[in-house]
Coordinates of C-alpha atoms in Angstrom, one line a residue:
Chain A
X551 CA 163.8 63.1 31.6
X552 CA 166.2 64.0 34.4
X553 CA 169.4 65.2 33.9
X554 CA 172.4 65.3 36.7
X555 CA 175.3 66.9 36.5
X556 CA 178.5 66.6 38.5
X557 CA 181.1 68.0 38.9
X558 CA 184.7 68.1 39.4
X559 CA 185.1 65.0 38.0
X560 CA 188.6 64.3 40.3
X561 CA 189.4 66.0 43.5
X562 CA 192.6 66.0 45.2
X563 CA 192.9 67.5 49.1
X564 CA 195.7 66.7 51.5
X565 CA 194.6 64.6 54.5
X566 CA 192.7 66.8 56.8
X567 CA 191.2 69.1 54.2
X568 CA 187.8 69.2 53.1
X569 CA 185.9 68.4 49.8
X570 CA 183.5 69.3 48.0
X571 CA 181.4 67.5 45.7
X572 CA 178.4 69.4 43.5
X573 CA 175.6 68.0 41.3
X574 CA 173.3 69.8 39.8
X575 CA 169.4 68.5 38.2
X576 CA 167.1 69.7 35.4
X577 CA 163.5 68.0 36.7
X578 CA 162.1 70.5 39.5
X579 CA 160.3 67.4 40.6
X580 CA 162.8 65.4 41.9
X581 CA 162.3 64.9 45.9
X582 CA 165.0 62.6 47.1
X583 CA 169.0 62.4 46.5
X584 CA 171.4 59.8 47.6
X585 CA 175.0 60.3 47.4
X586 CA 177.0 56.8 47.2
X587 CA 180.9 55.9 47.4
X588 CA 182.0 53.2 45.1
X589 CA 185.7 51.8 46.0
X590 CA 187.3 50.1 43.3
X591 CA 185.8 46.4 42.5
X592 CA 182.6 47.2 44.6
X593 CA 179.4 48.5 44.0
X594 CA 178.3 51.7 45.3
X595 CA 177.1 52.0 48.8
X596 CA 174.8 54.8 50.2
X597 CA 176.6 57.2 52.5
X598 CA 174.1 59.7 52.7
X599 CA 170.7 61.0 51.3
X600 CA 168.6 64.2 51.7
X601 CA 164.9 64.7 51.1
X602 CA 163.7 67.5 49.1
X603 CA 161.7 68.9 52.9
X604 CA 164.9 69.1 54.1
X605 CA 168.1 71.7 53.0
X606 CA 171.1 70.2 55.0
X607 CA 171.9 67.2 56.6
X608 CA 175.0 65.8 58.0
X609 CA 176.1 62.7 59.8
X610 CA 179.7 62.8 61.5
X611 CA 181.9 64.0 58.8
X612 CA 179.6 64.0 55.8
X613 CA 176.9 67.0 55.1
X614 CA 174.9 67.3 52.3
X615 CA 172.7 70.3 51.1
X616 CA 170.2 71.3 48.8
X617 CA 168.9 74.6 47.2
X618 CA 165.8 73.3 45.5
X619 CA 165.3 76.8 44.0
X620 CA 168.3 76.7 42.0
X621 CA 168.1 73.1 42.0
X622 CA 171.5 71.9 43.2
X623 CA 172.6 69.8 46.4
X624 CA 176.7 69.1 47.2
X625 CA 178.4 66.9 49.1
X626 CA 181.0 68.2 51.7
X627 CA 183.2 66.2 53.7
X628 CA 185.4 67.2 56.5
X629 CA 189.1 66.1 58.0
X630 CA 189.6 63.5 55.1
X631 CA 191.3 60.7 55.6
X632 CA 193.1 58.5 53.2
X633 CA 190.4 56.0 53.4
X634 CA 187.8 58.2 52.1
X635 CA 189.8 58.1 48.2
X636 CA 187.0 56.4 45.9
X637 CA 184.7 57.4 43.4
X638 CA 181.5 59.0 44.6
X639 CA 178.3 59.6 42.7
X640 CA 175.4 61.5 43.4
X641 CA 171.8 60.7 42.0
X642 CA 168.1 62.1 42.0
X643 CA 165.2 60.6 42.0
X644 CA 161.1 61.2 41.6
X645 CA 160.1 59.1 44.4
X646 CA 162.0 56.4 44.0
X647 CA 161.0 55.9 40.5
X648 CA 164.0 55.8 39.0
X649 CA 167.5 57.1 39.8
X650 CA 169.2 59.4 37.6
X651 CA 173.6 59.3 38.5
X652 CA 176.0 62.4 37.7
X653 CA 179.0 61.1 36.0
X654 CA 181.1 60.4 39.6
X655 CA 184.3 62.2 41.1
X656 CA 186.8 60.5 41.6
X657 CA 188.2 61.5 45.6
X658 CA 192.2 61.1 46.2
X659 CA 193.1 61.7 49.8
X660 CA 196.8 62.1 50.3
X661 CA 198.2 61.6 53.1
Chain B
X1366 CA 170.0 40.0 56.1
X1367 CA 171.9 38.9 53.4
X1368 CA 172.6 42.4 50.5
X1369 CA 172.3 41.7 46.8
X1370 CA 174.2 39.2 45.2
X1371 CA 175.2 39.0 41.9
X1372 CA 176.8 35.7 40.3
X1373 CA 179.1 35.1 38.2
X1374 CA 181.1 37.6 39.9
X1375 CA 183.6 37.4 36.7
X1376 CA 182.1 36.2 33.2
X1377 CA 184.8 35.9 30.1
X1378 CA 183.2 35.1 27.3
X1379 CA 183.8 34.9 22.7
X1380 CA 182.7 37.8 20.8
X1381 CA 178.9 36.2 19.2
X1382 CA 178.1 34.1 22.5
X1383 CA 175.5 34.3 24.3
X1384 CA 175.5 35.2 28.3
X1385 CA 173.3 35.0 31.3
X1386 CA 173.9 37.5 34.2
X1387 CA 171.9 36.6 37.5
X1388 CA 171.0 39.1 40.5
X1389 CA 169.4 37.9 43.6
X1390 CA 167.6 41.1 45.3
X1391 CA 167.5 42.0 49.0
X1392 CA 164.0 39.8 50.1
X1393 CA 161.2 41.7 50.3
X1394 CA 162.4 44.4 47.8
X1395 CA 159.5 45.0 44.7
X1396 CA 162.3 47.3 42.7
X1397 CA 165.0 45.8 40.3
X1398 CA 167.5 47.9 38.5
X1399 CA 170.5 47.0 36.2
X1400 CA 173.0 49.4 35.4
X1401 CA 175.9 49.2 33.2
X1402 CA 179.5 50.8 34.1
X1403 CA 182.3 51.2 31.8
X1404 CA 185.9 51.3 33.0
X1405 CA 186.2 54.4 34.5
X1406 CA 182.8 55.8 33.7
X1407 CA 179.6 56.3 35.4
X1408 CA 176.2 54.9 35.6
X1409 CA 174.5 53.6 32.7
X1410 CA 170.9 52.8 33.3
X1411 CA 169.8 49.7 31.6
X1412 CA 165.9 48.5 32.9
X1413 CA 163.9 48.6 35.8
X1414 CA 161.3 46.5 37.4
X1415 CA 158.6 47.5 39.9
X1416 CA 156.4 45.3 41.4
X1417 CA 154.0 43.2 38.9
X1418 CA 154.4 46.4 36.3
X1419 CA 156.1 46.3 32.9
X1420 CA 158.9 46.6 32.9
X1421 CA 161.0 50.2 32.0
X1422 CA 163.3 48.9 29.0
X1423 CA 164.3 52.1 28.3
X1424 CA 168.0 52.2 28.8
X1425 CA 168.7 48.9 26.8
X1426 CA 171.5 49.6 24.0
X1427 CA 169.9 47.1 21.5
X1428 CA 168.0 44.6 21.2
X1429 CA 170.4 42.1 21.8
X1430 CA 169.9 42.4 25.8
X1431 CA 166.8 41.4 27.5
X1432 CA 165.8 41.0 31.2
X1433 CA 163.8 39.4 32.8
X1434 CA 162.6 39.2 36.4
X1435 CA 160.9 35.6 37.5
X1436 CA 158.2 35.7 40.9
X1437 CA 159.0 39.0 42.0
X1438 CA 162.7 38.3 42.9
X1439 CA 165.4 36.5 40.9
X1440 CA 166.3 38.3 37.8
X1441 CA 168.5 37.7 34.2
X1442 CA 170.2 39.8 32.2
X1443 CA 171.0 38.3 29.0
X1444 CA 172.7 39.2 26.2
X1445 CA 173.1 37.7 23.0
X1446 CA 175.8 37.8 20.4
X1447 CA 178.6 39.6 22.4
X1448 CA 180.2 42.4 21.3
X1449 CA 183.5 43.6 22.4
X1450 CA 181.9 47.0 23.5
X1451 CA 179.4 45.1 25.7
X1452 CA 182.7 44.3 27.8
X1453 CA 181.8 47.1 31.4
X1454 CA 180.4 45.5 35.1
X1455 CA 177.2 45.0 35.1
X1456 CA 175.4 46.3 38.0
X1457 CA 172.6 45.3 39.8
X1458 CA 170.3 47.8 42.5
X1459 CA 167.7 46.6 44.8
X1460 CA 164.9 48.5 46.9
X1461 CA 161.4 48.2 48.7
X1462 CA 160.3 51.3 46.2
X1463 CA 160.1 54.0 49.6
X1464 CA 164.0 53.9 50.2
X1465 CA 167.3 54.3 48.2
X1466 CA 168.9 51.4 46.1
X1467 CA 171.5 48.9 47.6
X1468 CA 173.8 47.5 44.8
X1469 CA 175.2 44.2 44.6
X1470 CA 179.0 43.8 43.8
X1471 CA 179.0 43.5 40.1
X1472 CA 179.6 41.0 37.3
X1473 CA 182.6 41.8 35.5
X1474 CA 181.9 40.7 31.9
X1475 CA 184.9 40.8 29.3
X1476 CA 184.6 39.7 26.2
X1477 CA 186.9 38.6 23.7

């Protein structure tokens, strides 16, 4: 089966800096990978996703990007703020069937 | 357009009881997962349902949990005897099967 890997597993940037989150997956046929935030007593909500068509996408001050030859996709946020400290996963998937999760980073934005 | 919602939100229970964990997916969705999620850790997937299929059972520890998922919707995790390791949050996903998974909040189980 599918294997993701994530890593670092915690990440420490002074408020304003970026980060950088990377996962990488063993099945070539994976075509779809969400990236969720989980704050602490919550479940993990979707912040962003890319399709396997697609190498970058971004919305305001989350990108994500994928090299499907070397079958790896990262998470980059920009200007962090101290509300963006939480755990994030990433996950891949063969068409929905199934979601596969790296082990999670946890994010600490100081301010 | 209520999300998924998973009850009790807190379950504390004796080591060798029995416990029933309920999640009530997003309407209209035909996937089920459960996950479990120990203190600190990530991810643990537990089963899946999709659609009128059998179920995917593969991620179940032992064969003291079970699921199961009534009309399409509602669904039960249960787990029988308690151990003190089967103390995490239980996690619960939803989705239409063409789009990502939306989680519910969690069942904190701790047993005793």
């Amino acid at each position: 089966g599918e294997n993701v890997e994530q890593h670092p597993s915690t990440l420490s940037v002074q408020e304003g800096d970026s980060a950088v989150i990377k996962c990488t997956y063993s099945d070539s046929a994976s075509n779809y990978f969400p990236w969720y935030k989980q704050e602490l007593g919550k479940g993990p909500q979707l912040i962003i996703d890319i399709r396997s068509n697609v190498g970058e996408k971004k919305d305001q001050r989350i990108a994500v990007t994928l090299n499907k030859t070397a079958k790896h996709f990262s998470l980059h946020i920009t200007e962090t703020q101290p509300e963006d400290s939480a755990v994030y996963f990433c996950a891949a998937s063969i068409n929905f069937n199934k979601f596969y999760f790296g082990s999670g980073t946890k994010l600490n934005v100081k301010p | 357009g209520a999300g998924v919602s998973q009850s009790p939100s807190n379950k504390v229970t004796e080591k060798g009881k029995d416990v029933e964990l309920r999640c009530d997916p997003i309407s209209g969705h035909t996937a089920l997962y459960w996950y479990r999620q120990s203190l600190g850790q990530g991810l643990e997937f537990l089963i899946y349902f999709q659609g009128n299929s059998a179920p995917d059972k593969s991620g179940l520890p032992s064969d003291r949990f079970s699921a199961e998922r009534t009309g399409g919707s509602v669904s039960t995790l249960t787990i029988q005897r308690t151990q003190q390791e089967d103390s995490a949050v239980y996690l619960c996903a939803s989705t239409w099967g063409r789009d990502t998974q939306y989680f519910g909040p969690g069942t904190r189980l701790t047993v005793l």
